[in-house]
MMTF fields as JSON, N, C-alpha, C and O atoms, coordinates in Angstrom:
{
  "mmtfVersion": "1.0.0",
  "mmtfProducer": "UNKNOWN",
  "numBonds": 447,
  "numAtoms": 448,
  "numGroups": 112,
  "numChains": 1,
  "numModels": 1,
  "chainsPerModel": [1],
  "groupsPerChain": [112],
  "chainIdList": ["A"],
  "bondAtomList": [4, 2, 8, 6, 12, 10, 16, 14, 20, 18, 24, 22, 28, 26, 32, 30, 36, 34, 40, 38, 44, 42, 48, 46, 52, 50, 56, 54, 60, 58, 64, 62, 68, 66, 72, 70, 76, 74, 80, 78, 84, 82, 88, 86, 92, 90, 96, 94, 100, 98, 104, 102, 108, 106, 112, 110, 116, 114, 120, 118, 124, 122, 128, 126, 132, 130, 136, 134, 140, 138, 144, 142, 148, 146, 152, 150, 156, 154, 160, 158, 164, 162, 168, 166, 172, 170, 176, 174, 180, 178, 184, 182, 188, 186, 192, 190, 196, 194, 200, 198, 204, 202, 208, 206, 212, 210, 216, 214, 220, 218, 224, 222, 228, 226, 232, 230, 236, 234, 240, 238, 244, 242, 248, 246, 252, 250, 256, 254, 260, 258, 264, 262, 268, 266, 272, 270, 276, 274, 280, 278, 284, 282, 288, 286, 292, 290, 296, 294, 300, 298, 304, 302, 308, 306, 312, 310, 316, 314, 320, 318, 324, 322, 328, 326, 332, 330, 336, 334, 340, 338, 344, 342, 348, 346, 352, 350, 356, 354, 360, 358, 364, 362, 368, 366, 372, 370, 376, 374, 380, 378, 384, 382, 388, 386, 392, 390, 396, 394, 400, 398, 404, 402, 408, 406, 412, 410, 416, 414, 420, 418, 424, 422, 428, 426, 432, 430, 436, 434, 440, 438, 444, 442],
  "bondOrderList": [1, 1, 1, 1, 1, 1, 1, 1, 1, 1, 1, 1, 1, 1, 1, 1, 1, 1, 1, 1, 1, 1, 1, 1, 1, 1, 1, 1, 1, 1, 1, 1, 1, 1, 1, 1, 1, 1, 1, 1, 1, 1, 1, 1, 1, 1, 1, 1, 1, 1, 1, 1, 1, 1, 1, 1, 1, 1, 1, 1, 1, 1, 1, 1, 1, 1, 1, 1, 1, 1, 1, 1, 1, 1, 1, 1, 1, 1, 1, 1, 1, 1, 1, 1, 1, 1, 1, 1, 1, 1, 1, 1, 1, 1, 1, 1, 1, 1, 1, 1, 1, 1, 1, 1, 1, 1, 1, 1, 1, 1, 1],
  "groupList": [{"groupName": "MET", "atomNameList": ["N", "CA", "C", "O"], "elementList": ["N", "C", "C", "O"], "formalChargeList": [0, 0, 0, 0], "bondAtomList": [1, 0, 2, 1, 3, 2], "bondOrderList": [1, 1, 2], "singleLetterCode": "M", "chemCompType": "L-PEPTIDE LINKING"}, {"groupName": "GLU", "atomNameList": ["N", "CA", "C", "O"], "elementList": ["N", "C", "C", "O"], "formalChargeList": [0, 0, 0, 0], "bondAtomList": [1, 0, 2, 1, 3, 2], "bondOrderList": [1, 1, 2], "singleLetterCode": "E", "chemCompType": "L-PEPTIDE LINKING"}, {"groupName": "PHE", "atomNameList": ["N", "CA", "C", "O"], "elementList": ["N", "C", "C", "O"], "formalChargeList": [0, 0, 0, 0], "bondAtomList": [1, 0, 2, 1, 3, 2], "bondOrderList": [1, 1, 2], "singleLetterCode": "F", "chemCompType": "L-PEPTIDE LINKING"}, {"groupName": "LYS", "atomNameList": ["N", "CA", "C", "O"], "elementList": ["N", "C", "C", "O"], "formalChargeList": [0, 0, 0, 0], "bondAtomList": [1, 0, 2, 1, 3, 2], "bondOrderList": [1, 1, 2], "singleLetterCode": "K", "chemCompType": "L-PEPTIDE LINKING"}, {"groupName": "VAL", "atomNameList": ["N", "CA", "C", "O"], "elementList": ["N", "C", "C", "O"], "formalChargeList": [0, 0, 0, 0], "bondAtomList": [1, 0, 2, 1, 3, 2], "bondOrderList": [1, 1, 2], "singleLetterCode": "V", "chemCompType": "L-PEPTIDE LINKING"}, {"groupName": "ARG", "atomNameList": ["N", "CA", "C", "O"], "elementList": ["N", "C", "C", "O"], "formalChargeList": [0, 0, 0, 0], "bondAtomList": [1, 0, 2, 1, 3, 2], "bondOrderList": [1, 1, 2], "singleLetterCode": "R", "chemCompType": "L-PEPTIDE LINKING"}, {"groupName": "ASN", "atomNameList": ["N", "CA", "C", "O"], "elementList": ["N", "C", "C", "O"], "formalChargeList": [0, 0, 0, 0], "bondAtomList": [1, 0, 2, 1, 3, 2], "bondOrderList": [1, 1, 2], "singleLetterCode": "N", "chemCompType": "L-PEPTIDE LINKING"}, {"groupName": "ASP", "atomNameList": ["N", "CA", "C", "O"], "elementList": ["N", "C", "C", "O"], "formalChargeList": [0, 0, 0, 0], "bondAtomList": [1, 0, 2, 1, 3, 2], "bondOrderList": [1, 1, 2], "singleLetterCode": "D", "chemCompType": "L-PEPTIDE LINKING"}, {"groupName": "ILE", "atomNameList": ["N", "CA", "C", "O"], "elementList": ["N", "C", "C", "O"], "formalChargeList": [0, 0, 0, 0], "bondAtomList": [1, 0, 2, 1, 3, 2], "bondOrderList": [1, 1, 2], "singleLetterCode": "I", "chemCompType": "L-PEPTIDE LINKING"}, {"groupName": "ALA", "atomNameList": ["N", "CA", "C", "O"], "elementList": ["N", "C", "C", "O"], "formalChargeList": [0, 0, 0, 0], "bondAtomList": [1, 0, 2, 1, 3, 2], "bondOrderList": [1, 1, 2], "singleLetterCode": "A", "chemCompType": "L-PEPTIDE LINKING"}, {"groupName": "CYS", "atomNameList": ["N", "CA", "C", "O"], "elementList": ["N", "C", "C", "O"], "formalChargeList": [0, 0, 0, 0], "bondAtomList": [1, 0, 2, 1, 3, 2], "bondOrderList": [1, 1, 2], "singleLetterCode": "C", "chemCompType": "L-PEPTIDE LINKING"}, {"groupName": "LEU", "atomNameList": ["N", "CA", "C", "O"], "elementList": ["N", "C", "C", "O"], "formalChargeList": [0, 0, 0, 0], "bondAtomList": [1, 0, 2, 1, 3, 2], "bondOrderList": [1, 1, 2], "singleLetterCode": "L", "chemCompType": "L-PEPTIDE LINKING"}, {"groupName": "PRO", "atomNameList": ["N", "CA", "C", "O"], "elementList": ["N", "C", "C", "O"], "formalChargeList": [0, 0, 0, 0], "bondAtomList": [1, 0, 2, 1, 3, 2], "bondOrderList": [1, 1, 2], "singleLetterCode": "P", "chemCompType": "L-PEPTIDE LINKING"}, {"groupName": "TRP", "atomNameList": ["N", "CA", "C", "O"], "elementList": ["N", "C", "C", "O"], "formalChargeList": [0, 0, 0, 0], "bondAtomList": [1, 0, 2, 1, 3, 2], "bondOrderList": [1, 1, 2], "singleLetterCode": "W", "chemCompType": "L-PEPTIDE LINKING"}, {"groupName": "GLY", "atomNameList": ["N", "CA", "C", "O"], "elementList": ["N", "C", "C", "O"], "formalChargeList": [0, 0, 0, 0], "bondAtomList": [1, 0, 2, 1, 3, 2], "bondOrderList": [1, 1, 2], "singleLetterCode": "G", "chemCompType": "PEPTIDE LINKING"}, {"groupName": "THR", "atomNameList": ["N", "CA", "C", "O"], "elementList": ["N", "C", "C", "O"], "formalChargeList": [0, 0, 0, 0], "bondAtomList": [1, 0, 2, 1, 3, 2], "bondOrderList": [1, 1, 2], "singleLetterCode": "T", "chemCompType": "L-PEPTIDE LINKING"}, {"groupName": "SER", "atomNameList": ["N", "CA", "C", "O"], "elementList": ["N", "C", "C", "O"], "formalChargeList": [0, 0, 0, 0], "bondAtomList": [1, 0, 2, 1, 3, 2], "bondOrderList": [1, 1, 2], "singleLetterCode": "S", "chemCompType": "L-PEPTIDE LINKING"}, {"groupName": "GLN", "atomNameList": ["N", "CA", "C", "O"], "elementList": ["N", "C", "C", "O"], "formalChargeList": [0, 0, 0, 0], "bondAtomList": [1, 0, 2, 1, 3, 2], "bondOrderList": [1, 1, 2], "singleLetterCode": "Q", "chemCompType": "L-PEPTIDE LINKING"}, {"groupName": "HIS", "atomNameList": ["N", "CA", "C", "O"], "elementList": ["N", "C", "C", "O"], "formalChargeList": [0, 0, 0, 0], "bondAtomList": [1, 0, 2, 1, 3, 2], "bondOrderList": [1, 1, 2], "singleLetterCode": "H", "chemCompType": "L-PEPTIDE LINKING"}, {"groupName": "TYR", "atomNameList": ["N", "CA", "C", "O"], "elementList": ["N", "C", "C", "O"], "formalChargeList": [0, 0, 0, 0], "bondAtomList": [1, 0, 2, 1, 3, 2], "bondOrderList": [1, 1, 2], "singleLetterCode": "Y", "chemCompType": "L-PEPTIDE LINKING"}],
  "groupTypeList": [0, 1, 2, 3, 4, 1, 5, 6, 7, 8, 9, 5, 0, 10, 4, 7, 4, 4, 4, 11, 12, 9, 6, 13, 5, 11, 8, 9, 14, 15, 14, 16, 16, 11, 9, 11, 2, 1, 9, 9, 14, 5, 1, 3, 11, 1, 9, 1, 10, 9, 0, 5, 2, 1, 1, 9, 17, 3, 17, 18, 3, 5, 11, 4, 12, 14, 15, 10, 8, 11, 15, 18, 9, 19, 7, 11, 12, 9, 5, 9, 8, 11, 18, 15, 8, 4, 12, 3, 13, 17, 6, 7, 5, 16, 5, 1, 10, 19, 1, 7, 11, 10, 5, 5, 19, 4, 12, 18, 12, 16, 14, 5],
  "groupIdList": [1, 2, 3, 4, 5, 6, 7, 8, 9, 10, 11, 12, 13, 14, 15, 16, 17, 18, 19, 20, 21, 22, 23, 24, 25, 26, 27, 28, 29, 30, 31, 32, 33, 34, 35, 36, 37, 38, 39, 40, 41, 42, 43, 44, 45, 46, 47, 48, 49, 50, 51, 52, 53, 54, 55, 56, 57, 58, 59, 60, 61, 62, 63, 64, 65, 66, 67, 68, 69, 70, 71, 72, 73, 74, 75, 76, 77, 78, 79, 80, 81, 82, 83, 84, 85, 86, 87, 88, 89, 90, 91, 92, 93, 94, 95, 96, 97, 98, 99, 100, 101, 102, 103, 104, 105, 106, 107, 108, 109, 110, 111, 112],
  "secStructList": [7, 7, 7, 7, 7, 7, 7, 1, 7, 4, 4, 4, 7, 7, 7, 1, 3, 3, 3, 3, 3, 3, 7, 6, 6, 7, 7, 7, 7, 1, 6, 2, 2, 2, 2, 2, 2, 2, 2, 2, 7, 2, 2, 2, 2, 2, 2, 2, 2, 2, 2, 2, 2, 2, 2, 2, 2, 2, 6, 6, 7, 7, 7, 7, 6, 6, 7, 3, 3, 3, 3, 3, 7, 6, 6, 1, 1, 1, 1, 3, 3, 3, 3, 3, 3, 7, 7, 7, 7, 7, 4, 4, 4, 2, 2, 2, 2, 2, 2, 2, 2, 2, 2, 2, 2, 1, 7, 7, 6, 6, 7, 7],
  "xCoordList": [-34.684, -35.902, -35.942, -35.631, -36.318, -36.399, -37.729, -38.786, -37.638, -38.808, -38.827, -37.818, -39.953, -40.025, -41.266, -42.358, -41.098, -42.204, -42.426, -41.499, -43.698, -44.02, -45.331, -46.277, -45.371, -46.607, -47.371, -46.878, -48.634, -49.395, -50.822, -51.118, -51.689, -53.027, -52.978, -52.775, -53.162, -53.0, -54.029, -53.812, -55.104, -56.137, -55.713, -56.379, -54.658, -54.197, -52.789, -52.229, -52.227, -50.876, -50.812, -51.583, -49.893, -49.672, -48.697, -47.482, -49.23, -48.427, -48.909, -49.952, -48.114, -48.549, -49.734, -50.751, -49.594, -50.635, -50.862, -49.916, -52.115, -52.519, -52.928, -53.745, -52.371, -52.731, -53.842, -53.664, -54.961, -56.111, -56.368, -56.669, -56.263, -56.651, -58.156, -58.981, -58.495, -59.88, -60.539, -59.854, -61.837, -62.56, -62.814, -62.644, -63.215, -63.34, -64.476, -64.519, -65.384, -66.442, -66.103, -66.873, -64.937, -64.467, -65.41, -65.528, -66.069, -66.96, -66.31, -65.424, -66.751, -66.171, -66.381, -67.465, -65.347, -65.436, -65.564, -66.408, -64.738, -64.733, -63.338, -62.44, -63.162, -61.849, -61.241, -61.868, -59.989, -59.259, -59.948, -59.935, -60.554, -61.284, -62.401, -62.5, -63.225, -64.331, -63.815, -64.367, -62.773, -62.194, -61.689, -61.883, -61.041, -60.564, -61.692, -61.644, -62.731, -63.887, -64.523, -64.865, -64.688, -65.317, -64.444, -64.958, -63.147, -62.23, -62.124, -61.966, -62.207, -62.094, -63.34, -63.279, -64.466, -65.768, -66.476, -66.358, -67.187, -67.749, -68.547, -68.359, -69.419, -70.265, -69.444, -69.695, -68.445, -67.622, -66.776, -66.689, -66.163, -65.321, -66.136, -65.719, -67.288, -68.143, -68.581, -68.623, -68.909, -69.349, -68.219, -68.458, -67.002, -65.902, -65.576, -65.266, -65.637, -65.364, -66.408, -66.068, -67.677, -68.741, -68.505, -68.737, -68.043, -67.741, -66.568, -66.638, -65.506, -64.345, -64.735, -64.259, -65.597, -66.045, -66.861, -66.69, -67.741, -68.564, -67.677, -67.912, -66.662, -65.742, -65.072, -64.953, -64.636, -63.974, -64.945, -64.564, -66.181, -67.204, -67.457, -67.566, -67.548, -67.795, -66.658, -66.881, -65.439, -64.271, -64.046, -63.016, -64.991, -64.895, -63.642, -63.05, -63.243, -62.087, -62.574, -63.401, -62.072, -62.402, -61.419, -60.225, -61.902, -61.045, -60.622, -61.272, -59.526, -58.995, -57.883, -57.337, -57.543, -56.464, -55.193, -54.766, -54.631, -53.445, -53.781, -52.9, -55.043, -55.478, -55.474, -55.888, -55.019, -54.981, -55.81, -55.752, -56.562, -57.419, -57.082, -57.152, -56.718, -56.346, -57.587, -58.289, -57.826, -58.892, -58.359, -57.252, -59.185, -58.848, -58.896, -59.52, -58.254, -58.247, -59.284, -59.576, -59.822, -60.846, -60.408, -59.466, -61.052, -60.753, -59.512, -59.162, -58.876, -57.657, -56.498, -56.516, -55.499, -54.35, -53.451, -52.488, -53.728, -52.95, -53.364, -54.41, -52.544, -52.871, -53.854, -54.669, -53.758, -54.584, -54.729, -54.023, -55.666, -55.864, -55.648, -56.223, -54.832, -54.598, -55.327, -54.869, -56.471, -57.303, -56.67, -56.704, -56.12, -55.479, -56.352, -56.599, -56.823, -57.74, -56.969, -55.937, -57.506, -56.873, -57.733, -58.939, -57.088, -57.871, -58.839, -58.551, -59.989, -60.959, -60.434, -60.152, -60.309, -59.785, -60.9, -62.007, -60.561, -61.506, -60.736, -59.745, -61.205, -60.497, -60.304, -59.248, -61.289, -61.143, -60.16, -59.773, -59.767, -58.788, -57.623, -57.057, -57.254, -56.31, -54.951, -54.355, -54.457, -53.131, -53.176, -52.251, -54.292, -54.437, -54.55, -53.954, -55.31, -55.471, -54.15, -53.829, -53.379, -52.079, -51.121, -50.423, -51.106, -50.266, -50.692, -49.842, -51.985, -52.494, -52.053, -51.621, -52.167, -51.748, -50.251, -49.853, -49.451, -48.021, -47.71, -46.864, -48.395, -48.183, -48.5, -47.866, -49.474, -49.908, -48.938, -48.718, -48.378, -47.699, -46.215, -45.515, -45.715, -44.329, -43.547, -43.842, -42.54, -41.807, -41.117, -40.612, -41.111, -40.441, -38.944, -38.445, -38.18, -36.73, -35.967, -34.947, -36.471, -35.8, -36.105, -35.537, -37.025, -37.394, -38.536, -38.901, -39.146, -40.288, -41.563, -42.615],
  "yCoordList": [9.552, 9.112, 7.585, 6.957, 7.021, 5.558, 5.068, 5.673, 4.005, 3.368, 1.939, 1.244, 1.473, 0.115, -0.593, -0.025, -1.789, -2.622, -3.7, -4.393, -3.821, -4.796, -5.491, -4.855, -6.764, -7.533, -7.576, -8.053, -7.043, -6.904, -6.509, -6.357, -6.345, -5.876, -4.328, -3.688, -3.743, -2.296, -1.531, -0.357, -2.125, -1.451, -1.311, -0.617, -1.935, -1.89, -1.274, -1.273, -0.764, -0.24, 1.242, 2.009, 1.655, 3.061, 3.594, 3.514, 4.137, 4.629, 6.052, 6.508, 6.731, 8.054, 7.937, 8.609, 7.079, 6.936, 5.521, 4.756, 5.163, 3.875, 4.143, 5.028, 3.391, 3.543, 2.505, 1.298, 3.029, 2.202, 2.182, 3.23, 1.041, 0.95, 1.266, 0.563, 2.304, 2.792, 2.794, 2.781, 2.808, 2.954, 4.454, 5.283, 4.762, 6.18, 6.91, 8.14, 6.177, 6.826, 6.993, 7.585, 6.465, 6.564, 5.869, 6.302, 4.802, 4.09, 2.781, 2.255, 2.279, 1.044, -0.096, -0.263, -0.847, -2.002, -3.269, -3.369, -4.21, -5.492, -5.719, -4.9, -6.81, -7.172, -6.104, -5.646, -5.696, -4.75, -3.419, -2.74, -3.008, -1.723, -1.704, -0.774, -2.71, -2.778, -2.855, -2.213, -3.628, -3.769, -2.423, -2.104, -1.621, -0.307, 0.635, 1.379, 0.646, 1.513, 1.163, 2.052, -0.134, -0.585, -0.192, 0.338, -0.433, -0.124, 1.361, 1.784, 2.149, 3.613, 4.223, 5.274, 3.578, 4.119, 4.438, 5.542, 3.503, 3.531, 4.807, 5.408, 5.229, 6.394, 7.637, 8.428, 7.823, 9.038, 9.055, 10.078, 7.94, 7.86, 7.988, 8.679, 7.336, 7.442, 8.884, 9.359, 9.587, 10.992, 11.856, 12.698, 11.662, 12.477, 12.091, 12.963, 10.828, 10.4, 10.982, 11.405, 11.006, 11.58, 13.076, 13.591, 13.765, 15.181, 15.398, 16.276, 14.606, 14.736, 14.442, 15.109, 13.449, 13.106, 14.254, 14.619, 14.82, 15.951, 17.162, 17.839, 17.432, 18.528, 18.335, 19.278, 17.107, 16.808, 17.027, 17.581, 16.603, 16.773, 18.257, 18.665, 19.047, 20.479, 21.169, 22.145, 20.659, 21.225, 20.526, 20.74, 19.698, 18.961, 18.108, 17.952, 17.557, 16.653, 15.219, 14.836, 14.446, 13.024, 12.295, 12.595, 11.369, 10.552, 9.358, 8.314, 9.489, 8.442, 7.697, 8.193, 6.515, 5.743, 6.608, 7.308, 6.524, 7.328, 8.526, 9.077, 8.947, 10.051, 9.645, 8.531, 10.511, 10.218, 11.239, 12.435, 10.772, 11.633, 11.303, 10.142, 12.312, 12.12, 12.388, 13.384, 11.495, 11.687, 11.433, 10.928, 11.8, 11.494, 9.97, 9.276, 9.468, 8.035, 7.664, 6.486, 8.647, 8.458, 7.468, 7.757, 6.316, 5.404, 4.489, 3.686, 4.632, 3.869, 4.505, 5.713, 3.725, 4.34, 5.098, 5.724, 5.066, 5.839, 7.315, 7.667, 8.153, 9.588, 9.957, 10.869, 9.224, 9.527, 8.307, 7.309, 8.417, 7.385, 8.05, 9.102, 7.438, 7.916, 6.965, 5.851, 7.422, 6.612, 6.793, 7.89, 5.759, 5.778, 5.078, 3.878, 5.806, 5.218, 4.233, 4.56, 3.003, 1.958, 1.674, 1.918, 1.15, 0.802, -0.361, -1.227, -0.341, -1.414, -2.635, -2.541, -3.735, -4.957, -5.655, -5.869, -5.992, -6.737, -7.917, -7.743, -9.13, -10.343, -10.435, -10.875, -10.035, -10.141, -9.103, -9.18, -8.161, -7.144, -7.099, -6.034, -8.275, -8.326, -7.716, -6.994, -7.996, -7.436, -5.909, -5.226, -5.38, -3.957, -3.315, -2.27, -3.948, -3.488, -3.51, -2.579, -4.581, -4.667, -3.547, -2.931, -3.305, -2.249, -0.896, -0.058, -0.658, 0.612, 0.772, 1.848, -0.309, -0.252, 0.091, 0.935, -0.532, -0.274, 1.187, 1.82, 1.712, 3.098, 4.064, 5.109, 3.702, 4.593, 4.556, 5.576, 3.386, 3.258, 2.889, 3.068, 2.405, 2.045, 3.228, 3.728, 3.691, 4.878, 4.629, 3.539, 5.674, 5.611, 5.521, 6.206, 4.712, 4.57, 5.874, 6.003, 6.863, 8.166, 9.05, 10.134, 8.589, 9.411, 10.322, 11.093, 10.277, 11.169, 10.591, 11.207],
  "zCoordList": [3.102, 3.691, 3.668, 2.656, 4.765, 4.886, 4.249, 4.435, 3.53, 2.921, 3.363, 3.243, 3.875, 4.417, 3.848, 3.839, 3.393, 2.928, 3.974, 4.394, 4.387, 5.414, 5.054, 4.591, 5.267, 5.028, 6.335, 7.357, 6.268, 7.481, 7.087, 5.902, 8.057, 7.851, 7.808, 8.84, 6.629, 6.518, 7.303, 7.606, 7.635, 8.443, 9.91, 10.679, 10.287, 11.692, 11.831, 12.927, 10.76, 10.811, 11.063, 10.487, 11.924, 12.197, 11.163, 11.344, 10.083, 8.988, 8.635, 9.102, 7.798, 7.347, 6.387, 6.561, 5.372, 4.352, 3.948, 3.757, 3.814, 3.264, 1.824, 1.568, 0.882, -0.53, -0.854, -0.695, -1.303, -1.612, -3.107, -3.679, -3.761, -5.179, -5.276, -4.691, -6.001, -5.995, -7.381, -8.403, -7.399, -8.656, -8.895, -8.001, -10.102, -10.482, -9.726, -9.737, -9.079, -8.312, -6.842, -6.085, -6.433, -5.054, -4.045, -2.898, -4.484, -3.582, -3.137, -3.81, -2.028, -1.521, -2.523, -3.083, -2.726, -3.639, -2.821, -1.931, -3.125, -2.405, -1.821, -2.016, -1.121, -0.581, 0.302, 1.257, -0.024, 0.817, 0.824, 1.85, -0.272, -0.325, 0.703, 1.503, 0.682, 1.627, 3.071, 3.964, 3.292, 4.639, 5.149, 6.322, 4.292, 4.756, 5.014, 5.994, 4.17, 4.411, 5.735, 6.515, 6.002, 7.262, 8.443, 9.429, 8.374, 9.487, 9.745, 10.89, 8.707, 8.845, 9.436, 10.074, 9.231, 9.589, 8.299, 7.767, 7.817, 6.44, 6.147, 5.09, 7.044, 6.789, 6.612, 5.703, 7.486, 7.429, 6.159, 5.479, 5.845, 4.665, 3.388, 2.457, 3.329, 2.146, 1.932, 0.797, 3.022, 2.895, 2.341, 1.476, 2.821, 2.304, 0.867, 0.056, 0.538, -0.838, -1.796, -2.901, -1.375, -2.169, -2.39, -3.484, -1.349, -1.452, -2.436, -3.295, -2.309, -3.211, -4.663, -5.581, -4.868, -6.203, -6.78, -7.944, -5.975, -6.416, -6.756, -7.757, -5.927, -6.237, -7.595, -8.377, -7.867, -9.148, -10.298, -11.33, -10.138, -11.148, -11.425, -12.582, -10.384, -10.571, -11.316, -12.033, -11.146, -11.83, -13.169, -13.81, -13.598, -14.867, -14.946, -16.014, -13.807, -13.761, -13.76, -12.933, -14.666, -14.694, -13.777, -13.783, -13.014, -12.173, -12.964, -12.912, -13.709, -14.595, -13.88, -12.894, -14.365, -13.772, -13.615, -14.534, -12.436, -12.084, -11.231, -10.572, -11.225, -10.377, -8.926, -8.604, -8.032, -6.591, -5.832, -6.117, -4.888, -4.042, -2.593, -2.189, -1.809, -0.416, 0.485, 0.31, 1.422, 2.403, 3.8, 3.991, 4.767, 6.169, 6.333, 5.529, 7.347, 7.624, 8.685, 8.89, 9.337, 10.37, 11.44, 12.179, 11.55, 12.642, 12.425, 13.29, 11.273, 11.029, 11.796, 12.035, 12.184, 12.852, 11.895, 12.338, 10.609, 9.627, 9.654, 10.2, 9.068, 9.058, 7.916, 8.061, 6.766, 5.627, 4.736, 4.885, 3.805, 2.8, 1.428, 1.146, 0.601, -0.75, -1.694, -1.947, -2.212, -3.119, -4.516, -5.074, -5.051, -6.345, -7.36, -7.241, -8.356, -9.347, -10.208, -10.795, -10.265, -11.041, -12.285, -12.281, -13.362, -14.537, -14.217, -13.391, -14.9, -14.71, -15.478, -16.672, -14.819, -15.418, -16.206, -15.714, -17.427, -18.255, -18.826, -19.536, -18.505, -18.915, -20.416, -20.871, -21.193, -22.66, -23.214, -24.38, -22.407, -22.797, -21.824, -21.579, -21.257, -20.158, -20.549, -19.75, -21.761, -22.149, -22.214, -21.775, -22.78, -22.875, -21.469, -21.209, -20.589, -19.204, -18.463, -17.725, -18.66, -18.006, -18.486, -17.681, -19.778, -20.325, -19.815, -19.515, -19.707, -19.173, -17.707, -17.293, -16.936, -15.529, -15.457, -14.654, -16.257, -16.257, -16.618, -15.986, -17.632, -18.044, -16.904, -16.763, -16.109, -15.008, -13.789, -13.135, -13.508, -12.226, -12.304, -11.307, -13.385, -13.465, -13.995, -15.081, -13.237, -13.676, -15.014, -15.285, -15.842, -17.102, -16.878, -15.985, -17.638, -17.433, -17.428, -16.752, -18.197, -18.247, -17.07, -16.942, -16.175, -15.004, -15.254, -14.367, -16.458, -16.755, -16.305, -16.477]
}
């Protein structure tokens, strides 16, 4: 499988999946998060995110860092959006936050 990294505006790219760093509530944040929600059609994407969040709550699933939720991309040229829950950054705990982020996303050397 070919893997390509490209620097571009992800809200305008024809790709299979856009990965969105998300908060545990699946609501629009700031910066790239807000831009993607706006480009996708904020009302439609917010409604689906609310539904996915509610489903997780009903199943007693916590949306912790590393959890991924797939939604439609709506008005984006991508096929889907993968909302990946990221740790909340706290400046006074920056080292701990960085280590948590690494544990969630950096593959273990043994492949586990």
